Amino acid sequence: MSDAAILRSTDGEVGILTVNNPPVNALSAAVRTGLGDGIKAFAADPAIKAIVVIGGGRTFIAGADIREFGKPPAGTSLHDVIAAMEDCPKPVVAALHGTALGGGLETAFGAHYRIAGPQARVGLPEVHLGLLPGAGGTQRLPRLAGAEFALEAMVSGRHIPAKEALSKNIVDKIADGDLLAAAVAYARELVAQGAPLRRIRDLPVKLGSPTAIEDFAKSIARKARGFKAPWNIIKTVQAAVDLPFDEGMKRERELFAELLTSSESAAQRHYFFAEREAAKVLDVPADTPQREIKTGGIIGCGTMGGGIAMNFANAGIPVTVLETSQEALDRGMKVIRANYENTAKRGGLTADQVEQRMALIKPTLSYDDLKDADVIIEAVFETMEVKEGVFTKLDAIAKPGAILATNTSGLDVNQIANYTKRPGDVIGMHFFSPANVMKLLENVRGKATSKDVIATVMSLSKKIGKIPTLVGVCEGFVGNRMLRQRGVQSAYMLEEGALPQQVDKVIFDFGFPMGPFQMSDLAGNDVGWRIRQGKKEKEQRNVRYTGYVADAICELGRFGQKTGAGYYKYNLPDRSPIPAPEVEKIIEETSKKLGITRRAFSDQEILERCLYPMVNEGAKILEEGMAQRALDIDVIWVNGYGWPVYRGGPMWWADNVVGLKAVHDALLKYRDMSGDPFWEPAPLLKKLVQENRKFSSL
Ligand code: NAD
């Protein structure tokens, strides 16, 4: 029976059920059925006095088998397994190590007692998939740990370490030494004591303050905006407080079903898989040999270089940072230290950890110190001349096989690679600002980039705490190239009759953290202004000039938040934006100068004009092979640009919420209204519509 999902064995009068479904003992149909059968068999066996349920290998049941979601139920249901444990006439002990998450922890809640290894972590993370614990977790956790704790734990979905779990009665004991031996000993002890068969369902729910649930709901209002699951979780806890157990379970089932069929959860489940898929490169097999990365080098210790260096230090990889002057070096290192010290002040690091991390970052002015680096990332000024200088030097000093990466946001990675005699070793690593915080990494594959370099950089990205994607060389890569489309239309809409606050509200209400004009005020309007001034021609790439309003605003020194004014005024202590009549005047004057009669905009039109061009650009990106799959684009937008995860990403949203035909037809409508070739649907979009297919089918 060694290939069975549940192994049965005995240690004297204790029956042992070992979950055997590597790698993480996911709750498959076979596991559920095996567990249910095992409990019944031991319950019926007069030689057995108590039962231990434990995970084989490195973990207890790490969670549900989420690939079973949406499929017709097979085998014994988890509810029945838990009921079998709970109703078992002999004490059942769950022994937890590794992670007991989601359905795994709910299974353990069926046991009468729980013992955990000191390193075990438990949790109910269903919220991350837009769901709630649907096998009694919402009714049992409040009975063990109190309503307040249950709310926080289920809405955050966080992992709870064993010690904390013990303090919250989620586990009854922490094991010393071998977990199975400790669990068997615990089971014997319970039998010897004649300990009661403690069913969690029979315990009362603890509620600290009568307004706790209401207060909690208020406290998450901002963070949970647009999501469905946190609100349904709150309702389940309310039910646990108000209703008898069986009625609470009924409520849990209803609220779970509501989420399971919701578009929000479908989007979040898509995203969950997308993030994992995005790390895989279609033509670079998983077994591609990788280069060893033991040390790193960073060129430039400015905004980006400093943040990138911190990522290496945080991962324990020593890194050398090079600057052009002692002053710049000192300034950069000072910012890094200040960042760490701020984290320490907030309790995120100890003073020792700050010093350990600082010790991993070695400042230098000499390229000689980079001779041994396994990977060197350039983050200097964004001009081709400076990049040329840096890559020529790197080519001369870097050891053979070193990976040479550029953090350019807009320059041609192929051209940069050609400044070296080893273009196969050159790749783009496009970090986002602040580089020590933002998780997204667009790794940019050049024409010559070799596969082992790609494989190494994709896995290095994960090591330094990033979510990697792979994109091709094109203007703006994937994220900024699509963002530009939204920027173009937002600018035109101001000229045609909309105001910044109206556009921003529509984008905020869609679920972004802020709209395009607030974002521009935050990033600094002067950045784009200087770039536009550098360009002689005002008309580019068939796109009508977009800078009339933005230029006029910058001419008044309204660079954004940093000057207290931009598209908005910022004189409140919390820096909230206040609409500015002066800006309204500038906008109206611009319309007049351009001979445009201002008109009213509906929210729907604003949304369509902001987002559909992004989808259209995404189609072009896919057609050109600049992203591997539609899901990579979704990962980039959710992670780097604040696209709400409960809307899956722009391509998933177009596929599943709007429908490609609706996007296509709207593009045609705007093309005909404006006569602007900007709106021409991408050939790929046209083709998919004709064939009634989705981006996800590519
Ligand atoms: P920055 O001006 O803050 O920093 C650049 C640093 O490079 C400065 O400290 C400068 O002294 C140093 N430097 C300049 N020439 C050098 C040389 N020859 N050798 C060594 N050091 C040199 O700029 P940043 O915002 O950090 O941008 C750096 C790169 O990252 C650019 O290519 C930029 O396009 C890209 N990038 C920036 C962002 C962002 O949001 N700031 C985002 C993604 C990518």
XYZ file of C-alpha atoms and ligand atoms in Angstrom:
742
model
C 0.000 0.000 0.000
C 3.060 2.289 -0.256
C 1.562 4.160 -3.192
C -1.662 4.881 -1.271
C -2.396 8.533 -0.506
C -2.855 7.632 3.172
C -0.572 5.108 4.834
C -1.945 3.202 7.826
C 0.318 1.919 10.556
C 0.188 1.330 14.294
C 2.395 1.984 17.272
C 0.960 -0.278 19.927
C -2.596 0.861 20.561
C -2.178 4.101 18.564
C -3.285 4.068 14.925
C -1.276 6.306 12.612
C -2.533 7.816 9.361
C 0.295 9.327 7.301
C -0.582 11.548 4.381
C 1.476 10.443 1.412
C 0.866 12.832 -1.441
C 4.190 14.482 -2.257
C 5.410 17.124 -2.597
C 3.081 19.055 -0.251
C 0.393 16.517 0.658
C -2.305 18.545 -1.093
C -5.835 17.502 -0.200
C -6.645 15.511 -3.311
C -9.713 13.289 -3.619
C -7.489 10.282 -2.815
C -6.175 11.947 0.352
C -9.664 12.832 1.539
C -11.087 9.408 0.828
C -8.078 7.675 2.391
C -8.323 9.808 5.526
C -12.056 9.265 5.935
C -11.648 5.499 5.430
C -8.638 5.347 7.747
C -10.454 7.082 10.586
C -13.434 4.767 10.238
C -11.232 1.657 10.093
C -9.297 2.627 13.244
C -12.511 3.672 14.967
C -13.878 0.173 14.355
C -10.652 -1.602 15.409
C -10.908 -2.612 19.089
C -7.093 -2.808 19.388
C -6.800 0.917 18.643
C -7.330 3.444 21.451
C -6.290 6.708 19.753
C -5.396 8.002 16.293
C -2.619 10.267 15.057
C -2.901 12.038 11.684
C 0.452 13.262 10.360
C 1.986 14.375 7.068
C 4.720 12.340 5.408
C 7.769 14.143 3.996
C 8.319 17.799 4.628
C 4.883 18.997 5.612
C 1.403 18.348 6.934
C -1.369 18.952 4.387
C -0.176 22.253 2.884
C -3.565 23.064 1.411
C -6.399 22.174 -0.906
C -5.628 20.900 -4.348
C -6.632 24.108 -6.058
C -6.597 22.452 -9.434
C -9.738 20.642 -8.303
C -11.638 23.932 -7.918
C -14.543 24.271 -10.253
C -14.458 20.551 -11.127
C -17.258 18.216 -10.070
C -16.537 16.944 -6.534
C -14.922 13.504 -6.397
C -14.290 11.135 -3.491
C -15.132 11.850 0.123
C -15.849 15.508 0.794
C -13.628 17.405 3.199
C -16.679 18.113 5.340
C -17.235 14.371 5.725
C -13.575 13.732 6.566
C -13.663 16.405 9.244
C -16.961 15.096 10.603
C -15.494 11.564 10.726
C -12.567 12.838 12.777
C -14.697 14.993 15.028
C -17.242 12.244 15.676
C -14.632 9.532 16.134
C -15.205 7.850 19.525
C -11.425 7.713 20.137
C -9.138 10.709 20.578
C -7.760 11.982 17.277
C -4.515 13.994 17.385
C -3.305 15.983 14.391
C 0.483 16.359 14.272
C 1.555 19.419 12.283
C 4.907 20.211 10.724
C 5.901 22.279 7.719
C 2.769 24.181 6.756
C -0.843 23.353 7.604
C -2.737 25.781 5.449
C -6.277 26.193 4.200
C -8.003 22.841 3.932
C -4.977 21.360 5.695
C -5.626 23.358 8.846
C -9.364 22.767 8.531
C -8.616 19.034 8.491
C -6.544 19.469 11.645
C -9.528 21.309 13.174
C -11.430 18.031 12.859
C -9.028 16.441 15.349
C -9.720 16.648 19.072
C -6.182 17.838 19.835
C -3.310 19.335 17.846
C 0.427 19.131 18.395
C 2.908 21.037 16.234
C 6.616 20.972 15.514
C 8.393 24.162 16.617
C 8.906 25.294 13.011
C 5.358 24.563 11.838
C 3.207 27.337 10.428
C -0.548 27.308 10.122
C -3.014 29.584 8.403
C -6.154 30.052 6.367
C -4.895 31.847 3.239
C -7.963 31.314 1.010
C -8.462 35.088 0.851
C -5.523 35.263 -1.564
C -7.569 33.275 -4.062
C -10.612 35.439 -3.488
C -12.186 32.677 -1.375
C -12.853 31.880 2.255
C -12.118 28.736 4.263
C -15.038 26.608 3.153
C -14.690 23.516 5.324
C -15.602 24.929 8.686
C -12.506 27.080 9.196
C -14.566 30.239 9.541
C -16.678 28.683 12.298
C -13.960 26.787 14.118
C -11.136 29.340 14.207
C -13.257 31.915 16.133
C -14.133 29.135 18.625
C -10.467 28.383 19.223
C -8.795 31.743 18.952
C -11.591 34.287 19.365
C -13.460 36.291 16.750
C -10.965 39.191 16.588
C -7.985 36.962 15.960
C -9.904 34.849 13.445
C -10.888 37.937 11.472
C -7.349 39.228 11.274
C -5.884 35.822 10.453
C -8.393 34.974 7.723
C -8.508 38.424 6.118
C -4.726 38.698 6.014
C -4.325 35.035 5.132
C -0.982 35.129 6.891
C 1.083 32.223 8.110
C 0.941 31.856 11.890
C 4.075 30.442 13.544
C 3.687 27.514 15.930
C 4.404 29.551 19.049
C 1.702 32.081 18.236
C -0.663 29.260 17.276
C -0.078 27.773 20.745
C -0.843 31.083 22.431
C -4.124 31.275 20.486
C -5.208 27.688 21.282
C -4.919 26.732 17.626
C -2.520 24.036 18.719
C -2.445 22.494 22.178
C 1.205 21.549 22.421
C 4.556 22.106 20.774
C 6.580 18.965 20.255
C 10.157 18.520 21.349
C 12.184 16.270 19.098
C 10.588 13.769 16.755
C 7.055 14.880 15.934
C 5.543 11.454 15.351
C 6.980 10.114 18.612
C 5.714 13.185 20.463
C 2.267 12.870 18.880
C 1.987 9.190 19.767
C 3.100 9.952 23.327
C 0.527 12.773 23.508
C -2.204 10.420 22.247
C -1.274 7.874 24.943
C -1.303 10.597 27.580
C -4.799 11.676 26.497
C -6.037 8.085 26.670
C -4.431 7.603 30.086
C -6.024 10.785 31.403
C -9.383 9.873 29.918
C -9.273 13.292 28.285
C -12.581 14.409 26.726
C -13.104 14.150 22.976
C -12.939 17.895 22.555
C -14.885 18.939 19.497
C -14.192 22.515 18.444
C -17.769 22.850 17.247
C -18.981 22.566 20.851
C -16.833 25.451 22.126
C -18.310 28.940 22.554
C -17.071 31.801 20.361
C -15.013 34.378 22.227
C -15.698 37.983 21.305
C -13.668 40.640 23.128
C -15.546 43.832 22.404
C -19.163 43.917 21.208
C -18.157 46.229 18.324
C -15.064 44.220 17.364
C -16.411 43.009 14.047
C -17.683 46.422 13.012
C -14.392 48.030 14.054
C -12.442 45.487 12.088
C -14.553 46.096 8.975
C -13.854 49.809 9.252
C -10.145 49.235 9.687
C -9.811 47.304 6.420
C -12.129 49.477 4.321
C -9.287 51.049 2.362
C -7.125 48.011 1.845
C -9.943 45.652 0.974
C -11.645 48.055 -1.422
C -13.004 46.203 -4.441
C -12.292 42.743 -3.061
C -15.187 40.441 -2.214
C -13.583 37.782 -0.037
C -12.621 39.895 3.012
C -16.201 41.110 3.343
C -17.638 37.625 3.085
C -15.114 36.423 5.668
C -16.359 39.117 8.033
C -19.913 37.875 7.478
C -18.903 34.313 8.337
C -17.355 35.439 11.624
C -20.487 37.425 12.385
C -22.400 34.208 11.758
C -20.078 32.305 14.099
C -20.873 34.855 16.806
C -24.633 35.020 16.173
C -25.652 31.510 15.113
C -25.422 27.930 16.370
C -22.603 25.943 14.740
C -24.652 24.121 12.105
C -26.361 27.307 10.956
C -23.016 29.071 10.866
C -21.719 26.279 8.643
C -24.671 26.778 6.323
C -23.867 30.466 6.111
C -20.221 29.643 5.413
C -21.267 27.407 2.528
C -23.475 30.120 1.005
C -20.822 32.784 1.321
C -18.170 30.428 -0.075
C -20.340 29.546 -3.070
C -20.891 33.225 -3.757
C -17.130 33.737 -3.942
C -16.412 30.600 -5.929
C -18.643 31.789 -8.757
C -17.478 35.414 -8.567
C -15.416 37.089 -11.224
C -13.150 38.465 -8.474
C -12.109 35.025 -7.294
C -11.746 33.720 -10.861
C -9.405 36.658 -11.486
C -7.395 36.008 -8.337
C -7.063 32.316 -9.100
C -5.919 33.176 -12.613
C -3.351 35.503 -11.137
C -2.144 32.889 -8.644
C -1.216 30.533 -11.478
C -0.055 33.335 -13.770
C 2.584 34.466 -11.306
C 4.015 30.954 -11.187
C 3.828 30.492 -14.949
C 5.491 33.827 -15.660
C 8.713 32.557 -14.094
C 8.880 29.826 -16.757
C 10.441 30.539 -20.117
C 8.916 28.591 -22.977
C 12.122 27.804 -24.846
C 14.367 27.559 -21.792
C 13.720 24.187 -20.152
C 13.677 23.983 -16.364
C 16.818 21.821 -16.414
C 18.906 24.403 -18.294
C 22.240 24.647 -16.459
C 22.563 27.863 -14.501
C 25.565 30.008 -13.700
C 26.506 30.268 -10.071
C 25.792 33.649 -8.488
C 27.777 34.218 -5.332
C 28.566 37.908 -5.652
C 27.067 40.887 -7.440
C 28.137 44.284 -8.689
C 26.041 47.400 -9.254
C 27.128 50.372 -11.363
C 25.545 53.589 -10.123
C 24.265 54.107 -6.588
C 21.387 56.455 -7.333
C 17.670 55.886 -6.886
C 17.701 52.505 -8.584
C 21.241 51.255 -7.944
C 20.872 51.698 -4.181
C 17.586 49.815 -4.102
C 18.970 47.011 -6.247
C 21.993 46.677 -3.956
C 19.617 46.323 -0.995
C 17.845 43.431 -2.733
C 21.139 41.553 -2.925
C 22.059 42.314 0.676
C 18.584 41.268 1.841
C 19.137 37.924 0.142
C 22.556 37.561 1.769
C 24.487 38.003 -1.490
C 27.530 40.285 -1.149
C 27.468 43.133 -3.616
C 29.911 45.853 -4.677
C 28.512 49.231 -5.706
C 30.479 51.510 -7.990
C 30.067 55.254 -8.457
C 31.935 57.986 -10.322
C 32.796 60.121 -7.294
C 33.281 59.672 -3.567
C 30.501 62.172 -3.001
C 27.977 60.245 -5.064
C 29.066 57.035 -3.399
C 28.687 58.477 0.101
C 25.306 59.924 -0.773
C 24.082 56.614 -2.172
C 25.320 54.593 0.813
C 23.748 57.093 3.178
C 20.356 56.615 1.532
C 20.716 52.831 1.803
C 21.565 53.084 5.498
C 18.675 55.464 6.123
C 16.308 53.017 4.416
C 17.460 50.149 6.608
C 17.330 52.289 9.726
C 13.770 53.308 8.936
C 12.837 49.651 8.620
C 14.556 49.012 11.956
C 12.613 51.875 13.563
C 9.379 50.288 12.460
C 10.518 46.999 13.961
C 11.241 45.238 10.653
C 14.955 44.676 11.373
C 17.164 44.560 14.453
C 20.141 46.929 14.756
C 22.434 43.928 14.187
C 20.595 42.979 11.024
C 21.017 46.531 9.705
C 24.784 46.217 10.225
C 24.876 42.742 8.682
C 23.157 44.019 5.566
C 25.301 47.127 5.329
C 28.382 44.924 5.632
C 27.278 43.021 2.535
C 27.311 46.220 0.436
C 30.807 47.329 -0.452
C 31.205 50.801 -1.965
C 33.955 51.401 -4.513
C 35.253 53.812 -7.141
C 37.340 51.191 -8.904
C 36.221 48.794 -11.611
C 38.966 46.468 -10.360
C 36.702 45.555 -7.445
C 34.154 44.117 -9.872
C 36.519 41.621 -11.455
C 35.115 38.691 -9.509
C 31.426 39.588 -9.620
C 29.168 36.874 -11.049
C 26.517 39.357 -12.120
C 26.865 43.110 -12.652
C 23.826 45.345 -12.999
C 24.172 48.774 -14.512
C 21.905 51.538 -13.172
C 23.554 54.753 -14.406
C 22.044 57.763 -16.201
C 19.670 56.932 -19.019
C 21.718 57.962 -22.055
C 23.292 55.695 -24.610
C 26.660 57.451 -24.298
C 26.915 56.733 -20.567
C 25.747 53.149 -21.044
C 28.304 52.683 -23.819
C 31.098 53.861 -21.531
C 30.006 51.520 -18.757
C 29.557 48.423 -20.907
C 32.864 48.937 -22.696
C 34.565 48.998 -19.298
C 32.605 46.027 -18.024
C 33.601 44.042 -21.083
C 37.225 44.792 -20.315
C 37.187 43.861 -16.633
C 34.366 41.382 -15.930
C 35.449 37.775 -15.588
C 34.458 35.371 -18.371
C 30.930 34.110 -17.788
C 29.856 37.082 -15.674
C 26.319 38.209 -16.464
C 26.138 41.862 -17.522
C 22.718 43.380 -16.951
C 21.235 46.792 -17.650
C 18.400 48.410 -15.739
C 17.588 50.735 -18.629
C 13.912 51.612 -18.861
C 13.907 52.703 -22.441
C 17.162 52.116 -24.320
C 17.838 49.354 -26.798
C 19.275 46.367 -24.916
C 20.619 44.890 -28.177
C 22.641 48.011 -28.863
C 23.965 47.969 -25.289
C 24.925 44.292 -25.695
C 26.863 45.169 -28.822
C 29.172 47.454 -26.853
C 30.640 44.214 -25.511
C 32.280 41.287 -27.220
C 29.967 39.001 -25.270
C 26.401 39.961 -26.168
C 25.239 36.501 -25.118
C 26.033 37.447 -21.514
C 24.049 40.689 -21.654
C 20.429 40.962 -20.493
C 18.058 43.654 -19.266
C 16.859 43.572 -15.671
C 14.213 46.257 -15.506
C 13.505 46.946 -11.840
C 10.706 49.242 -10.733
C 11.002 52.111 -8.310
C 11.497 51.885 -5.340
C 13.666 48.940 -6.368
C 13.978 47.557 -2.845
C 10.192 47.469 -2.475
C 8.602 46.783 -5.850
C 8.339 43.075 -6.583
C 8.094 43.165 -10.345
C 11.096 42.504 -12.513
C 10.877 42.718 -16.297
C 13.887 40.745 -17.452
C 14.634 41.778 -21.000
C 15.883 39.204 -23.418
C 18.134 40.585 -26.143
C 18.553 38.995 -29.545
C 21.790 37.357 -28.450
C 21.061 36.668 -24.760
C 21.967 33.055 -24.110
C 19.525 30.653 -22.548
C 21.609 29.887 -19.495
C 21.827 33.623 -18.783
C 18.032 33.839 -18.976
C 17.609 30.794 -16.740
C 20.100 32.183 -14.211
C 18.561 35.649 -14.116
C 15.011 34.306 -13.764
C 16.030 32.254 -10.753
C 18.256 34.997 -9.321
C 15.218 37.289 -9.512
C 13.339 34.969 -7.164
C 16.320 34.679 -4.847
C 16.380 38.431 -4.414
C 12.670 38.452 -3.624
C 11.260 39.516 -6.974
C 8.486 38.256 -9.219
C 10.210 37.725 -12.547
C 8.745 38.057 -16.020
C 10.546 37.833 -19.337
C 9.963 40.395 -22.081
C 11.550 41.329 -25.390
C 13.326 44.470 -26.554
C 10.830 47.126 -27.610
C 10.147 50.706 -26.646
C 9.050 50.810 -23.010
C 9.183 47.002 -22.839
C 5.765 45.690 -21.818
C 4.606 47.722 -18.828
C 5.581 51.241 -19.865
C 4.637 50.592 -23.465
C 1.071 49.869 -22.392
C 1.059 52.653 -19.810
C 1.901 55.096 -22.573
C -1.380 54.272 -24.333
C -3.357 55.172 -21.253
C -1.314 58.358 -20.912
C -2.044 59.417 -24.488
C -5.788 59.082 -24.072
C -5.873 60.702 -20.636
C -4.087 63.724 -22.110
C -6.475 63.929 -25.063
C -9.507 63.646 -22.814
C -8.389 66.712 -20.865
C -8.223 68.636 -24.116
C -11.631 67.357 -25.186
C -13.557 68.171 -22.023
C -12.598 65.998 -19.043
C -10.804 67.169 -15.902
C -7.957 65.371 -14.083
C -10.119 64.604 -11.062
C -12.763 62.986 -13.244
C -10.302 60.737 -15.085
C -8.488 59.865 -11.858
C -11.726 58.980 -10.085
C -12.745 56.534 -12.796
C -9.361 54.797 -12.661
C -9.360 54.801 -8.853
C -12.879 53.384 -8.756
C -11.818 50.657 -11.168
C -9.394 49.607 -8.436
C -6.039 51.246 -9.198
C -4.399 52.936 -6.198
C -4.582 56.231 -8.087
C -5.357 57.662 -11.500
C -2.897 58.835 -14.170
C -2.747 62.502 -13.126
C -2.227 61.775 -9.452
C 0.434 59.302 -10.497
C 2.143 61.904 -12.620
C 2.068 64.368 -9.721
C 3.652 61.729 -7.522
C 6.390 60.776 -9.996
C 7.115 64.398 -10.951
C 5.649 66.086 -14.029
C 9.045 67.564 -14.833
C 10.484 64.161 -15.815
C 8.336 63.926 -18.935
C 8.594 67.655 -19.561
C 12.393 67.497 -19.803
C 12.175 64.522 -22.130
C 9.680 66.347 -24.361
C 11.872 69.450 -24.419
C 14.779 67.311 -25.596
C 12.771 66.107 -28.555
C 12.682 68.489 -31.510
C 9.619 67.177 -33.220
C 6.314 67.394 -31.427
C 4.557 64.782 -33.481
C 5.864 61.277 -32.991
C 4.909 57.848 -34.245
C 1.573 58.954 -35.656
C 0.554 60.104 -32.224
C -0.754 63.647 -31.890
C 1.264 65.660 -29.356
C 0.146 64.848 -25.837
C 2.037 67.446 -23.857
C 0.073 70.701 -24.280
C -1.552 70.708 -20.847
C 1.393 69.003 -19.144
C 3.869 71.532 -20.568
C 1.750 74.495 -19.472
C 1.516 73.065 -15.968
C 5.282 72.539 -15.769
C 5.946 76.050 -17.058
C 4.255 77.260 -13.866
C 6.611 75.115 -11.812
C 3.788 72.717 -10.923
C 5.995 69.618 -10.908
C 3.674 67.658 -8.635
C 3.700 66.659 -4.987
C 7.308 67.705 -4.494
C 6.445 71.339 -5.329
C 3.092 71.227 -3.538
C 1.224 71.603 -6.822
C 0.793 69.821 -10.126
C -2.465 68.740 -11.675
C -3.726 69.217 -8.106
C -2.860 71.307 -5.069
C -1.279 69.518 -2.119
C -1.483 71.598 1.002
C -3.112 69.137 3.366
C -0.827 67.341 5.812
C -1.797 63.962 4.359
C -0.878 65.160 0.858
C -4.327 64.451 -0.484
C -4.935 66.054 -3.856
C -7.238 69.072 -4.091
C -8.619 70.040 -7.511
C -7.035 73.297 -8.688
C -9.079 75.994 -10.494
C -5.841 77.310 -12.085
C -5.328 73.952 -13.743
C -8.914 73.887 -14.925
C -8.255 77.258 -16.556
C -5.107 75.993 -18.278
C -7.014 73.013 -19.589
C -9.857 75.150 -20.918
C -7.424 77.538 -22.580
C -5.614 74.623 -24.178
C -8.865 73.323 -25.651
C -9.593 76.799 -27.010
C -6.136 77.112 -28.571
C -6.518 73.717 -30.205
C -9.965 74.692 -31.517
C -11.660 71.888 -29.574
C -15.192 72.385 -28.234
C -15.237 70.861 -24.785
C -17.888 68.215 -24.106
C -19.035 66.041 -21.262
C -17.500 62.614 -20.713
C -19.256 59.644 -19.174
C -17.300 57.494 -16.738
C -17.709 54.576 -19.119
C -16.072 56.448 -21.978
C -13.176 57.464 -19.743
C -12.679 53.888 -18.650
C -12.803 52.558 -22.185
C -10.465 55.195 -23.541
C -7.954 54.582 -20.775
C -7.983 50.814 -20.729
C -8.944 49.465 -24.151
C -5.887 50.966 -25.872
C -3.774 49.118 -23.304
C -5.416 45.845 -24.254
C -4.883 46.653 -27.927
C -1.213 47.365 -27.271
C -1.028 44.110 -25.320
C -2.267 42.337 -28.453
C 0.514 43.970 -30.486
C 3.044 42.963 -27.837
C 1.889 39.347 -28.057
C 1.917 39.401 -31.825
C 5.493 40.681 -31.848
C 6.504 38.059 -29.277
C 7.564 40.745 -26.778
C 5.682 38.905 -24.028
C 5.497 35.137 -23.941
C 1.835 34.833 -23.044
C -1.089 37.054 -22.130
C -0.632 35.993 -18.514
C 2.857 37.563 -18.389
C 1.292 40.910 -19.258
C -1.237 40.416 -16.466
C 1.539 39.728 -13.955
C 3.396 42.867 -15.046
C 0.326 45.041 -14.647
C -0.857 43.630 -11.348
C 2.594 43.788 -9.826
C 4.152 46.848 -11.303
C 1.273 49.210 -11.995
C -1.420 48.518 -9.436
C -3.944 46.822 -11.733
C -6.416 45.365 -9.203
C -5.702 41.669 -8.815
C -9.443 40.985 -8.506
C -9.680 42.036 -12.146
C -6.985 39.555 -13.154
C -4.815 41.841 -15.294
C -5.653 43.684 -18.514
C -5.591 40.666 -20.793
C -7.613 38.412 -18.480
C -10.078 41.238 -17.963
C -10.456 41.732 -21.712
C -10.835 37.985 -22.255
C -13.261 37.278 -19.449
C -14.999 40.402 -18.245
C -15.344 42.708 -21.236
C -14.961 40.186 -24.051
C -12.600 40.701 -26.978
C -15.386 41.538 -29.382
C -16.610 44.353 -27.167
C -13.067 45.750 -26.919
C -12.605 45.452 -30.676
C -15.917 47.115 -31.499
C -15.250 49.975 -29.096
C -11.846 50.577 -30.698
C -13.577 50.866 -34.065
C -16.179 53.215 -32.611
C -13.488 55.557 -31.242
C -11.522 55.316 -34.473
C -14.559 56.403 -36.448
C -15.417 59.146 -33.971
C -11.911 60.620 -33.984
C -10.485 59.598 -37.345
C -7.323 58.790 -35.370
C -5.359 55.720 -36.564
C -4.337 55.280 -32.918
C -7.554 53.282 -32.508
C -6.963 50.711 -35.238
C -7.451 47.272 -33.659
C -4.306 45.136 -33.622
C -4.355 42.413 -36.302
C -4.134 39.766 -33.580
C -7.173 41.182 -31.826
C -9.122 41.174 -35.094
C -8.125 37.591 -35.757
C -9.096 36.371 -32.295
C -12.464 38.084 -32.567
C -13.103 36.497 -35.971
C -12.190 33.092 -34.590
C -14.141 33.686 -31.388
C -11.048 32.989 -29.310
C -9.370 34.534 -26.283
C -5.846 35.759 -25.593
C -5.511 32.846 -23.211
C -5.947 30.415 -26.119
C -2.718 31.554 -27.799
P 19.824 58.342 -10.721
O 20.178 59.583 -11.399
O 19.114 58.389 -9.427
O 21.131 57.478 -10.481
C 22.115 57.272 -11.433
C 23.434 57.135 -10.693
O 24.418 56.690 -11.612
C 23.939 58.464 -10.116
O 24.206 58.277 -8.739
C 25.219 58.739 -10.890
O 26.218 59.339 -10.117
C 25.627 57.365 -11.339
N 26.410 57.348 -12.555
C 26.243 58.104 -13.663
N 27.143 57.771 -14.582
C 27.908 56.795 -14.068
C 29.000 56.044 -14.526
N 29.511 56.225 -15.724
N 29.528 55.113 -13.706
C 29.049 54.911 -12.487
N 28.001 55.592 -11.990
C 27.439 56.524 -12.772
O 19.012 57.482 -11.781
P 18.041 56.251 -11.531
O 16.665 56.737 -11.410
O 18.595 55.387 -10.484
O 18.125 55.499 -12.926
C 19.184 54.657 -13.265
C 18.780 53.773 -14.413
O 17.630 53.025 -14.017
C 18.381 54.486 -15.676
O 18.797 53.728 -16.776
C 16.882 54.537 -15.596
O 16.265 54.636 -16.843
C 16.603 53.205 -14.963
N 15.322 53.106 -14.275
C 14.863 54.109 -13.481
C 13.652 53.992 -12.838
C 13.123 55.062 -11.931
O 11.933 55.047 -11.633
N 13.931 55.959 -11.446
C 12.902 52.819 -13.010
C 13.402 51.795 -13.794
C 14.612 51.953 -14.425
